[in-house]
CSV table of C-alpha atoms and ligand atoms in Angstrom, one decimal:
chain,number,residue,atom,x,y,z
A,847,MET,CA,-65.3,-82.1,63.4
A,848,SER,CA,-61.8,-80.9,63.1
A,849,GLU,CA,-58.9,-82.8,61.8
A,850,PHE,CA,-57.1,-84.9,64.4
A,851,SER,CA,-60.3,-84.7,66.4
A,852,THR,CA,-59.0,-87.5,68.4
A,853,ARG,CA,-57.2,-84.9,70.4
A,854,THR,CA,-60.3,-85.0,72.6
A,855,ILE,CA,-59.1,-88.3,74.0
A,856,LEU,CA,-55.6,-87.0,74.6
A,857,ARG,CA,-56.5,-85.7,78.0
A,858,PRO,CA,-53.8,-83.5,79.5
A,859,ARG,CA,-52.6,-84.5,82.9
A,860,THR,CA,-54.4,-82.4,85.4
A,861,ALA,CA,-53.4,-83.9,88.7
A,862,ALA,CA,-49.8,-83.7,89.9
A,863,SER,CA,-48.0,-86.6,88.3
A,864,GLY,CA,-45.2,-87.1,90.8
A,865,VAL,CA,-43.9,-86.5,94.3
A,866,ARG,CA,-40.9,-84.8,95.8
A,867,VAL,CA,-39.2,-85.9,99.0
A,868,THR,CA,-36.7,-83.9,101.0
A,869,VAL,CA,-34.8,-85.3,104.0
A,870,VAL,CA,-35.1,-82.6,106.6
A,871,ALA,CA,-33.5,-84.3,109.6
A,872,GLY,CA,-31.1,-87.2,110.2
A,873,PRO,CA,-27.8,-88.3,108.7
A,874,SER,CA,-28.9,-87.6,105.1
A,875,THR,CA,-30.4,-84.2,105.6
A,876,GLY,CA,-30.7,-82.3,102.3
A,877,ALA,CA,-31.1,-85.4,100.1
A,878,VAL,CA,-33.9,-84.9,97.6
A,879,ALA,CA,-35.6,-87.2,95.1
A,880,ALA,CA,-38.6,-86.7,92.8
A,881,GLY,CA,-40.5,-89.1,90.6
A,882,ARG,CA,-43.8,-90.7,89.8
A,883,LYS,CA,-43.4,-93.2,92.6
A,884,ILE,CA,-40.6,-93.2,95.1
A,885,THR,CA,-39.3,-95.8,97.4
A,886,LEU,CA,-37.2,-94.7,100.3
A,887,GLY,CA,-34.9,-96.8,102.4
A,888,ARG,CA,-31.4,-97.7,103.4
A,889,SER,CA,-30.9,-99.9,100.3
A,890,ARG,CA,-28.6,-98.7,97.7
A,891,VAL,CA,-31.2,-99.4,95.1
A,892,ALA,CA,-34.0,-97.4,96.8
A,893,ASP,CA,-35.0,-94.3,94.8
A,894,LEU,CA,-33.9,-92.2,97.8
A,895,ALA,CA,-31.2,-94.1,99.7
A,896,ILE,CA,-30.6,-92.6,103.2
A,897,ALA,CA,-27.8,-93.5,105.5
A,898,ASP,CA,-29.8,-94.1,108.7
A,899,PHE,CA,-29.4,-97.6,110.3
A,900,THR,CA,-32.8,-97.2,112.0
A,901,VAL,CA,-34.5,-97.0,108.6
A,902,SER,CA,-35.4,-100.3,106.9
A,903,GLU,CA,-33.9,-101.3,103.5
A,904,PHE,CA,-37.1,-100.5,101.8
A,905,HIS,CA,-39.0,-98.4,104.3
A,906,LEU,CA,-41.8,-96.7,102.5
A,907,GLU,CA,-43.2,-95.9,99.1
A,908,LEU,CA,-44.7,-92.6,98.0
A,909,ALA,CA,-47.0,-91.8,95.1
A,910,PRO,CA,-49.2,-88.8,94.2
A,911,HIS,CA,-52.8,-89.1,95.1
A,912,GLU,CA,-55.7,-86.7,94.4
A,913,GLY,CA,-54.7,-83.7,96.4
A,914,GLY,CA,-52.1,-85.4,98.5
A,915,ILE,CA,-49.4,-88.0,98.8
A,916,ASP,CA,-50.1,-91.7,99.2
A,917,VAL,CA,-47.8,-93.1,101.8
A,918,ARG,CA,-47.3,-96.8,102.2
A,919,ASP,CA,-45.1,-98.1,104.9
A,920,LEU,CA,-43.5,-101.3,103.5
A,921,GLU,CA,-43.7,-103.1,106.9
A,922,SER,CA,-40.6,-101.3,108.2
A,923,TRP,CA,-39.1,-102.3,111.5
A,924,ASN,CA,-39.4,-98.9,113.2
A,925,GLY,CA,-42.4,-97.6,111.4
A,926,THR,CA,-43.4,-94.4,109.8
A,927,TYR,CA,-45.0,-91.6,111.9
A,928,PHE,CA,-47.1,-88.6,110.9
A,929,GLU,CA,-48.1,-86.1,113.7
A,930,GLY,CA,-47.3,-88.7,116.3
A,931,GLY,CA,-49.3,-91.5,114.9
A,932,ARG,CA,-47.9,-94.6,113.2
A,933,LEU,CA,-49.0,-95.0,109.5
A,934,GLY,CA,-49.7,-98.2,107.6
A,935,ARG,CA,-51.0,-96.6,104.5
A,936,ALA,CA,-52.5,-93.1,104.3
A,937,VAL,CA,-52.8,-90.1,102.2
A,938,VAL,CA,-51.1,-87.1,103.8
A,939,PRO,CA,-51.3,-83.4,102.7
A,940,PRO,CA,-48.5,-81.9,100.6
A,941,GLY,CA,-45.8,-80.5,102.9
A,942,ALA,CA,-46.3,-83.2,105.5
A,943,ILE,CA,-43.4,-84.1,107.7
A,944,LEU,CA,-42.9,-87.9,108.3
A,945,ALA,CA,-40.7,-89.4,110.9
A,946,LEU,CA,-38.9,-92.6,110.3
A,947,GLY,CA,-36.1,-93.9,112.6
A,948,GLN,CA,-33.8,-91.0,113.4
A,949,SER,CA,-34.7,-89.2,110.2
A,950,ALA,CA,-37.5,-86.9,109.0
A,951,ILE,CA,-38.7,-86.2,105.5
A,952,ARG,CA,-41.0,-83.7,103.9
A,953,VAL,CA,-43.2,-84.9,101.1
A,954,ASP,CA,-44.6,-82.6,98.4
A,955,LEU,CA,-46.5,-83.0,95.1
A,956,ALA,CA,-44.5,-82.3,92.0
A,957,ASN,CA,-45.2,-82.1,88.4
A,958,GLU,CA,-43.0,-84.6,86.8
A,959,PRO,CA,-42.0,-83.8,83.3
A,960,GLU,CA,-43.0,-86.5,80.8
A,961,PRO,CA,-40.0,-88.7,80.4
A,962,ALA,CA,-38.3,-87.5,77.3
A,963,ARG,CA,-39.5,-89.9,74.6
A,964,PRO,CA,-36.9,-90.8,72.0
A,965,VAL,CA,-37.8,-89.0,68.8
A,966,ARG,CA,-39.2,-91.8,66.7
A,967,ASP,CA,-39.2,-91.9,63.0
A,968,SER,CA,-41.4,-95.0,62.7
A,969,PHE,CA,-44.3,-96.7,64.2
A,970,ARG,CA,-44.3,-100.4,63.3
A,971,THR,CA,-44.1,-100.4,59.4
A,972,LEU,CA,-45.1,-96.8,59.1
A,973,LEU,CA,-42.1,-94.5,58.5
A,974,GLY,CA,-41.8,-90.7,58.6
A,975,ARG,CA,-39.9,-88.0,60.4
A,976,SER,CA,-42.1,-85.0,59.3
A,977,THR,CA,-44.0,-83.3,62.1
A,978,ALA,CA,-47.2,-84.5,60.6
A,979,MET,CA,-46.2,-88.1,60.7
A,980,ARG,CA,-44.7,-87.9,64.2
A,981,GLU,CA,-47.9,-86.4,65.4
A,982,LEU,CA,-49.7,-89.3,63.7
A,983,PHE,CA,-47.6,-91.9,65.4
A,984,GLY,CA,-48.4,-90.3,68.8
A,985,LEU,CA,-52.1,-90.4,67.9
A,986,LEU,CA,-52.0,-94.0,66.7
A,987,GLU,CA,-50.2,-95.1,69.8
A,988,ARG,CA,-53.1,-93.8,71.9
A,989,LEU,CA,-55.9,-94.7,69.5
A,990,ALA,CA,-54.8,-98.3,68.7
A,991,PRO,CA,-55.7,-99.9,72.1
A,992,THR,CA,-59.1,-98.3,72.1
A,993,GLU,CA,-62.3,-99.5,70.6
A,994,LEU,CA,-62.9,-96.2,68.8
A,995,THR,CA,-64.1,-96.4,65.2
A,996,VAL,CA,-61.6,-94.7,63.0
A,997,PHE,CA,-62.0,-93.1,59.6
A,998,ILE,CA,-58.9,-92.4,57.6
A,999,GLU,CA,-58.9,-89.9,54.8
A,1000,GLY,CA,-56.0,-89.2,52.5
A,1001,PRO,CA,-55.0,-89.1,48.8
A,1002,THR,CA,-54.2,-92.3,47.0
A,1003,GLY,CA,-51.0,-94.1,48.1
A,1004,SER,CA,-50.7,-92.0,51.2
A,1005,GLY,CA,-50.7,-95.1,53.5
A,1006,LYS,CA,-54.4,-95.4,54.6
A,1007,GLU,CA,-54.4,-99.2,54.5
A,1008,LEU,CA,-51.0,-99.3,56.3
A,1009,VAL,CA,-52.4,-97.1,59.0
A,1010,ALA,CA,-55.5,-99.4,59.4
A,1011,ARG,CA,-53.2,-102.4,59.8
A,1012,VAL,CA,-51.0,-100.7,62.3
A,1013,LEU,CA,-54.1,-99.8,64.3
A,1014,HIS,CA,-55.1,-103.4,64.3
A,1015,ASP,CA,-51.7,-104.8,65.0
A,1016,GLU,CA,-51.2,-102.5,68.0
A,1017,SER,CA,-54.6,-103.3,69.4
A,1018,PRO,CA,-55.7,-106.0,71.8
A,1019,ARG,CA,-57.5,-107.5,68.8
A,1020,ALA,CA,-54.1,-108.1,67.1
A,1021,GLY,CA,-54.4,-111.9,67.4
A,1022,ARG,CA,-57.8,-112.0,65.7
A,1023,PRO,CA,-58.5,-111.4,62.0
A,1024,PHE,CA,-57.9,-108.2,60.1
A,1025,THR,CA,-60.4,-108.3,57.3
A,1026,VAL,CA,-60.3,-105.9,54.3
A,1027,LEU,CA,-63.5,-105.2,52.4
A,1028,ASP,CA,-63.0,-103.2,49.3
A,1029,CYS,CA,-66.4,-101.4,49.0
A,1030,ALA,CA,-65.5,-100.2,45.5
A,1031,ALA,CA,-65.4,-103.8,44.3
A,1032,LEU,CA,-68.6,-105.0,45.9
A,1033,PRO,CA,-70.8,-106.5,43.2
A,1034,ALA,CA,-74.2,-105.0,43.8
A,1035,SER,CA,-76.1,-108.2,43.7
A,1036,LEU,CA,-73.9,-109.9,46.3
A,1037,ALA,CA,-73.1,-107.0,48.5
A,1038,GLU,CA,-75.4,-107.9,51.3
A,1039,SER,CA,-74.3,-111.5,51.4
A,1040,VAL,CA,-70.6,-110.5,51.4
A,1041,LEU,CA,-71.2,-108.2,54.3
A,1042,PHE,CA,-73.6,-110.2,56.4
A,1043,GLY,CA,-73.4,-113.8,55.0
A,1044,HIS,CA,-76.3,-116.0,54.0
A,1045,ALA,CA,-78.2,-119.1,54.9
A,1046,ALA,CA,-78.1,-122.1,52.5
A,1047,GLY,CA,-80.7,-121.6,49.8
A,1048,ALA,CA,-81.1,-117.9,50.7
A,1049,PHE,CA,-80.9,-117.1,47.0
A,1050,THR,CA,-80.1,-118.9,43.7
A,1051,GLY,CA,-76.6,-120.0,43.9
A,1052,ALA,CA,-76.4,-119.9,47.7
A,1053,VAL,CA,-75.7,-123.6,48.0
A,1054,ALA,CA,-74.0,-123.6,51.4
A,1055,ALA,CA,-74.4,-121.2,54.3
A,1056,ARG,CA,-71.7,-118.6,54.5
A,1057,ALA,CA,-70.5,-116.1,57.0
A,1058,GLY,CA,-70.1,-112.5,55.9
A,1059,VAL,CA,-67.2,-110.2,56.5
A,1060,PHE,CA,-68.3,-109.1,59.9
A,1061,GLU,CA,-68.8,-112.6,61.2
A,1062,ALA,CA,-65.5,-113.7,59.7
A,1063,ALA,CA,-63.7,-110.8,61.5
A,1064,ASP,CA,-65.3,-111.5,64.8
A,1065,GLY,CA,-63.0,-110.5,67.6
A,1066,GLY,CA,-60.8,-108.5,65.1
A,1067,THR,CA,-61.0,-105.5,62.9
A,1068,VAL,CA,-62.9,-104.9,59.7
A,1069,PHE,CA,-61.3,-102.4,57.3
A,1070,LEU,CA,-63.9,-100.9,55.0
A,1071,ASP,CA,-61.7,-99.6,52.2
A,1072,GLU,CA,-63.0,-97.1,49.7
A,1073,VAL,CA,-66.1,-96.7,52.0
A,1074,GLY,CA,-67.1,-93.7,49.9
A,1075,ASP,CA,-68.1,-96.2,47.2
A,1076,LEU,CA,-70.5,-98.1,49.4
A,1077,PRO,CA,-73.9,-98.1,47.5
A,1078,LEU,CA,-76.5,-95.9,49.1
A,1079,ASP,CA,-79.0,-98.7,49.7
A,1080,LEU,CA,-76.4,-100.6,51.8
A,1081,GLN,CA,-75.6,-97.7,54.0
A,1082,PRO,CA,-78.5,-98.0,56.4
A,1083,LYS,CA,-77.7,-101.7,56.8
A,1084,LEU,CA,-74.1,-101.0,57.6
A,1085,LEU,CA,-75.2,-98.3,60.1
A,1086,ARG,CA,-77.4,-100.9,61.8
A,1087,VAL,CA,-74.4,-103.2,62.3
A,1088,LEU,CA,-72.4,-100.4,63.8
A,1089,GLU,CA,-75.1,-99.4,66.1
A,1090,GLN,CA,-76.3,-102.8,67.2
A,1091,ARG,CA,-73.1,-104.8,66.9
A,1092,GLN,CA,-75.0,-107.7,65.4
A,1093,ILE,CA,-75.8,-109.1,62.0
A,1094,VAL,CA,-78.5,-111.1,60.4
A,1095,ARG,CA,-77.5,-113.4,57.6
A,1096,LEU,CA,-79.6,-113.2,54.4
A,1097,GLY,CA,-82.4,-115.8,54.6
A,1098,GLU,CA,-82.2,-115.9,58.4
A,1099,ASN,CA,-83.9,-113.8,61.1
A,1100,ARG,CA,-81.8,-114.7,64.0
A,1101,PRO,CA,-79.4,-111.9,64.9
A,1102,ARG,CA,-75.8,-113.0,65.6
A,1103,PRO,CA,-73.7,-110.8,67.8
A,1104,VAL,CA,-70.3,-109.7,66.4
A,1105,SER,CA,-67.5,-108.0,68.1
A,1106,VAL,CA,-65.6,-106.0,65.5
A,1107,ARG,CA,-63.7,-102.8,65.4
A,1108,VAL,CA,-64.4,-100.8,62.3
A,1109,VAL,CA,-61.8,-98.8,60.5
A,1110,SER,CA,-62.6,-97.2,57.2
A,1111,ALA,CA,-60.9,-95.2,54.6
A,1112,THR,CA,-61.5,-93.3,51.3
A,1113,TRP,CA,-59.7,-90.9,49.1
A,1114,ARG,CA,-63.0,-89.2,48.4
A,1115,ASP,CA,-64.2,-86.2,50.3
A,1116,LEU,CA,-67.0,-87.9,52.3
A,1117,ARG,CA,-68.2,-84.7,53.8
A,1118,ARG,CA,-68.8,-83.3,50.4
A,1119,MET,CA,-70.6,-86.5,49.5
A,1120,VAL,CA,-72.8,-86.0,52.6
A,1121,ASN,CA,-73.6,-82.5,51.5
A,1122,GLN,CA,-74.5,-83.8,48.0
A,1123,GLY,CA,-76.7,-86.5,49.4
A,1124,GLN,CA,-74.5,-89.3,48.2
A,1125,PHE,CA,-73.5,-90.5,51.6
A,1126,ARG,CA,-75.7,-90.7,54.7
A,1127,ASP,CA,-74.7,-88.3,57.3
A,1128,ASP,CA,-75.7,-90.6,60.2
A,1129,LEU,CA,-73.3,-93.3,58.8
A,1130,TYR,CA,-70.6,-90.7,58.3
A,1131,PHE,CA,-70.7,-89.6,61.9
A,1132,ARG,CA,-70.7,-93.2,63.1
A,1133,LEU,CA,-67.6,-94.1,61.0
A,1134,ALA,CA,-65.8,-90.9,61.7
A,1135,GLN,CA,-66.0,-91.1,65.5
A,1136,THR,CA,-62.3,-90.4,65.1
A,1137,ARG,CA,-61.0,-89.0,61.9
A,1138,LEU,CA,-57.4,-89.1,60.7
A,1139,VAL,CA,-56.2,-87.2,57.8
A,1140,LEU,CA,-53.0,-88.3,56.0
A,1141,PRO,CA,-51.1,-85.6,54.3
A,1142,SER,CA,-49.8,-86.1,50.7
A,1143,LEU,CA,-46.2,-86.9,50.3
A,1144,ALA,CA,-45.6,-83.5,48.7
A,1145,GLU,CA,-46.7,-81.9,52.0
A,1146,ARG,CA,-44.0,-83.9,53.9
A,1147,ARG,CA,-40.9,-84.0,51.7
A,1148,GLU,CA,-38.8,-84.6,54.8
A,1149,ASP,CA,-40.1,-88.2,54.7
A,1150,ILE,CA,-38.7,-88.9,51.3
A,1151,GLU,CA,-35.2,-89.8,52.4
A,1152,ILE,CA,-36.2,-92.2,55.1
A,1153,LEU,CA,-38.8,-93.9,52.9
A,1154,THR,CA,-36.3,-94.2,50.1
A,1155,THR,CA,-33.6,-95.8,52.2
A,1156,GLU,CA,-36.1,-98.2,53.7
A,1157,PHE,CA,-37.5,-99.2,50.2
A,1158,LEU,CA,-33.9,-99.9,49.1
A,1159,ARG,CA,-33.2,-101.9,52.2
A,1160,ARG,CA,-36.3,-104.0,51.5
A,1161,MET,CA,-35.1,-105.0,48.0
A,1162,PRO,CA,-34.9,-108.7,47.7
A,1163,ARG,CA,-31.7,-110.0,49.1
A,1164,ASN,CA,-30.4,-111.9,46.1
A,1165,ALA,CA,-31.7,-109.5,43.4
A,1166,ALA,CA,-29.1,-107.8,41.2
A,1167,CYS,CA,-30.1,-104.2,42.0
A,1168,ALA,CA,-28.9,-101.0,43.6
A,1169,ARG,CA,-29.2,-100.8,47.4
A,1170,ALA,CA,-28.1,-97.2,47.9
A,1171,ILE,CA,-28.8,-93.8,46.4
A,1172,SER,CA,-26.5,-90.8,45.9
A,1173,ARG,CA,-27.1,-87.4,47.6
A,1174,GLU,CA,-27.7,-85.9,44.2
A,1175,ALA,CA,-30.4,-88.4,43.3
A,1176,LEU,CA,-32.1,-87.9,46.6
A,1177,ALA,CA,-32.1,-84.2,46.1
A,1178,GLU,CA,-33.8,-84.7,42.8
A,1179,LEU,CA,-36.4,-87.0,44.3
A,1180,ALA,CA,-37.2,-84.3,46.8
A,1181,THR,CA,-38.3,-81.9,44.0
A,1182,ARG,CA,-40.9,-84.2,42.5
A,1183,THR,CA,-44.6,-83.9,42.9
A,1184,TYR,CA,-45.8,-87.5,43.6
A,1185,PRO,CA,-49.5,-87.5,42.7
A,1186,GLY,CA,-49.4,-91.2,43.7
A,1187,ASN,CA,-47.7,-90.3,47.0
A,1188,VAL,CA,-45.7,-93.0,48.9
A,1189,ARG,CA,-46.8,-95.8,46.5
A,1190,GLU,CA,-45.4,-93.8,43.6
A,1191,LEU,CA,-42.1,-93.1,45.5
A,1192,LYS,CA,-41.8,-96.8,46.2
A,1193,ASN,CA,-42.4,-97.8,42.6
A,1194,THR,CA,-39.9,-95.2,41.5
A,1195,ILE,CA,-37.2,-96.4,43.8
A,1196,GLU,CA,-37.8,-100.1,42.9
A,1197,ARG,CA,-37.7,-99.4,39.2
A,1198,ALA,CA,-34.6,-97.3,39.5
A,1199,ALA,CA,-32.9,-99.9,41.7
A,1200,TYR,CA,-33.4,-102.5,39.0
A,1201,MET,CA,-32.7,-100.3,36.0
A,1202,CYS,CA,-29.4,-98.8,37.3
A,1203,ASP,CA,-26.1,-100.2,36.4
A,1204,GLY,CA,-24.2,-99.8,39.6
A,1205,PRO,CA,-24.8,-100.4,43.2
A,1206,VAL,CA,-25.8,-96.8,43.8
A,1207,ILE,CA,-28.8,-94.9,42.2
A,1208,ARG,CA,-27.5,-91.7,40.6
A,1209,PRO,CA,-29.5,-88.9,39.0
A,1210,GLN,CA,-28.9,-90.4,35.5
A,1211,ASP,CA,-30.6,-93.6,36.7
A,1212,LEU,CA,-33.7,-91.6,37.3
A,1213,ALA,CA,-33.9,-90.6,33.7
A,1214,PHE,CA,-36.5,-93.2,33.0
A,1215,GLU,CA,-38.5,-91.9,35.9
A,1216,ARG,CA,-38.2,-88.3,34.6
A,1217,LEU,CA,-39.8,-89.6,31.4
A,1218,LEU,CA,-42.7,-91.1,33.3
A,1219,GLU,CA,-43.2,-87.8,35.1
A,1220,ARG,CA,-43.2,-85.9,31.8
A,1221,GLY,CA,-45.6,-88.4,30.2
A,1222,ARG,CA,-48.1,-88.0,32.9
A,1223,GLU,CA,-51.2,-85.9,32.4
A,1224,PRO,CA,-52.2,-83.5,35.1
A,1225,ALA,CA,-53.6,-85.3,38.2
A,1226,SER,CA,-57.2,-84.3,37.3
A,1227,HIS,CA,-57.0,-86.7,34.4
A,1228,GLU,CA,-56.7,-89.6,36.7
A,1229,GLU,CA,-59.7,-88.6,38.6
A,1230,GLU,CA,-61.7,-88.2,35.5
A,1231,ALA,CA,-61.0,-91.7,34.5
A,1232,ASP,CA,-62.3,-92.8,37.9
A,1233,ASP,CA,-65.9,-91.9,37.3
A,1234,GLY,CA,-66.5,-95.2,35.5
A,1235,SER,CA,-66.7,-93.6,32.1
A,1236,VAL,CA,-65.0,-95.4,29.2
A,1237,PRO,CA,-62.8,-93.2,27.0
A,1238,GLU,CA,-62.9,-93.4,23.2
A,1239,PHE,CA,-60.9,-96.4,21.9
A,1240,LYS,CA,-58.6,-94.8,19.5
A,1241,GLY,CA,-57.4,-92.1,21.9
A,1242,ALA,CA,-57.0,-94.5,24.7
A,1243,LYS,CA,-55.0,-96.9,22.6
A,1244,ARG,CA,-52.7,-94.1,21.4
A,1245,THR,CA,-52.1,-93.0,25.0
A,1246,ALA,CA,-51.3,-96.6,26.0
A,1247,VAL,CA,-48.9,-97.1,23.1
A,1248,ASP,CA,-47.2,-93.8,23.7
A,1249,ASP,CA,-46.7,-94.7,27.4
A,1250,PHE,CA,-45.3,-98.0,26.4
A,1251,GLU,CA,-42.9,-96.5,23.9
A,1252,GLN,CA,-41.7,-93.9,26.3
A,1253,ALA,CA,-41.0,-96.4,29.1
A,1254,TYR,CA,-39.4,-98.9,26.7
A,1255,LEU,CA,-37.2,-96.3,25.1
A,1256,ALA,CA,-36.1,-94.9,28.3
A,1257,ARG,CA,-35.1,-98.3,29.6
A,1258,LEU,CA,-33.4,-99.2,26.4
A,1259,MET,CA,-31.4,-96.0,26.2
A,1260,THR,CA,-30.4,-96.2,29.8
A,1261,LYS,CA,-29.2,-99.8,29.4
A,1262,THR,CA,-27.2,-99.0,26.3
A,1263,ASN,CA,-25.9,-95.7,27.6
A,1264,GLY,CA,-27.4,-93.9,24.6
A,1265,ASN,CA,-25.7,-95.9,21.9
A,1266,ILE,CA,-28.1,-96.1,19.0
A,1267,ALA,CA,-26.5,-99.0,17.2
A,1268,MET,CA,-26.4,-101.1,20.3
A,1269,ALA,CA,-29.9,-100.1,21.3
A,1270,ALA,CA,-31.4,-101.0,17.9
A,1271,GLY,CA,-29.6,-104.3,18.0
A,1272,LEU,CA,-31.0,-105.1,21.4
A,1273,ALA,CA,-34.5,-104.0,20.5
A,1274,GLY,CA,-34.5,-105.8,17.2
A,1275,ILE,CA,-35.5,-102.8,15.2
A,1276,GLU,CA,-34.0,-100.7,12.4
A,1277,ARG,CA,-31.8,-97.8,13.5
A,1278,HIS,CA,-33.9,-95.2,11.5
A,1279,TYR,CA,-37.0,-96.4,13.1
A,1280,LEU,CA,-35.4,-96.2,16.5
A,1281,ARG,CA,-34.3,-92.7,15.7
A,1282,SER,CA,-37.8,-91.6,14.6
A,1283,LEU,CA,-39.2,-93.0,17.8
A,1284,LEU,CA,-36.7,-91.2,19.9
A,1285,LYS,CA,-37.5,-88.0,18.1
A,1286,LYS,CA,-41.2,-88.5,18.6
A,1287,HIS,CA,-40.7,-88.7,22.3
A,1288,GLY,CA,-38.2,-85.8,22.5
A,1289,LEU,CA,-35.3,-88.1,23.4
A,1290,HIS,CA,-31.8,-87.6,22.1
A,1291,SER,CA,-29.2,-90.2,21.5
A,1292,ARG,CA,-25.4,-89.6,21.9
A,1293,GLU,CA,-25.0,-89.3,18.2
B,1649,ATP,N1,-45.5,-94.0,56.0
B,1649,ATP,C1,-45.2,-95.0,55.3
B,1649,ATP,N2,-44.1,-95.8,55.6
B,1649,ATP,C2,-43.8,-96.9,54.8
B,1649,ATP,N3,-44.5,-97.3,53.8
B,1649,ATP,C3,-45.6,-96.6,53.4
B,1649,ATP,C4,-46.0,-95.4,54.2
B,1649,ATP,N4,-47.1,-95.0,53.6
B,1649,ATP,C5,-47.4,-95.8,52.6
B,1649,ATP,N5,-46.5,-96.7,52.5
B,1649,ATP,C6,-46.4,-97.8,51.4
B,1649,ATP,O1,-47.0,-97.2,50.2
B,1649,ATP,C7,-47.9,-98.1,49.6
B,1649,ATP,C8,-49.3,-97.5,49.5
B,1649,ATP,O2,-49.8,-97.5,50.8
B,1649,ATP,P1,-51.3,-97.8,51.1
B,1649,ATP,O3,-51.8,-99.0,50.3
B,1649,ATP,O4,-51.5,-97.9,52.5
B,1649,ATP,O5,-52.0,-96.5,50.5
B,1649,ATP,P2,-53.6,-96.1,50.4
B,1649,ATP,O6,-53.7,-94.7,51.0
B,1649,ATP,O7,-54.4,-97.2,51.0
B,1649,ATP,O8,-53.7,-96.0,48.9
B,1649,ATP,P3,-55.1,-96.1,47.9
B,1649,ATP,O9,-55.9,-94.9,48.3
B,1649,ATP,O10,-54.6,-96.0,46.6
B,1649,ATP,O11,-55.7,-97.4,48.3
B,1649,ATP,C9,-47.8,-99.4,50.3
B,1649,ATP,O12,-46.8,-100.2,49.7
B,1649,ATP,C10,-47.3,-99.0,51.7
B,1649,ATP,O13,-46.7,-100.0,52.4
B,1650,MG,MG1,-55.8,-98.4,50.0
């Protein structure tokens, strides 16, 4: 399955998409019009207005039809004639000459260019002007109204959940629930009941009957987040729901029909998990009927500017913070790596907006952010921590304290503009201790 495999549903237009009309006899000889659907008549507002008083205001309508042109006489006074016969509604071959009043027209098929769409840099709450994002907006526009099951892949913070929401909001199911199920946080003992619900007394603690996620989302969309974390033993059960569109509550045997659209996402490589036997291939193929791959932010730096300005615009109205960013600061943002993708950019902007002293974020206001960047271990470190292992206490504590110190100092020194005396006073610590801390973290004061 290729990326953007949804292209299969983007059928190119094969049939002619429009008609062309040429007036070949009468007072308006030579007039031409083309379009998807054309009305012709004496009215000024007809698509092709002809100056023939024997022609009705709205005389006829033309549209392309398989292999020919669909002609509809709009109950004109003098009628429309083809080869001597009066037409009510008929399909005529391309090149046909039609007579109306004292005029004659020739009709042909034409390939109408798609109306030029304005170049969009957003789709609902999703922003972006990179080619990848624009392509995604086009796909989402076509995918959203369908019932296709969509699987969204992409690194952390790249917008998977936002895409899932947009798919729902732009679908006919928009008025119904959008339910998120975080598969990584499913407690093993309750997983089945969370998904499918249970009858009263189905197990110890099941006092009252409860609907599961699928029932609760009936008519809407279920978003299975982190679906790669779905326990193996639940996978066949989920598959059954997707295939049969019905669920059975725990402790019942009556199946209940559910109408849900399923959208799922994970940052894991599900295909690799399939190869390794950690994810069922039949379930994968069900979920990934359509697969969308979101690029990392580093792969679409063109989006940084529009995202940044939007995040600034969304800052709370009455907060004392910056609402603009300088060219230089933007340029610096464009050079960063963003392992946390859009979420990281958003956090960066929000922090800088609050930390900076003026109304405009300047490069020096990003100093704090530079520290966080430096303090970060390579991305692989984050993934290691994700395997559920618990690091050794002492090391973990030291890292946490270091991170805290760095963040604190950066903030402190930004606020006091590097003035040690003022900073020490503000922090309530001795100057020499502050100096040693700064040294430890490679920071320099103005002294
Ligand atoms: N294209 C975008 N336009 C505007 N905001 C975005 C865009 N992409 C992501 N965001 C914002 O970035 C943050 C992270 O997005 P989201 O939660 O959808 O990411 P995710 O891929 O689900 O991350 P994770 O894998 O960590 O769950 C959210 O605040 C979201 O609103
Ligand atoms: Mg998410």
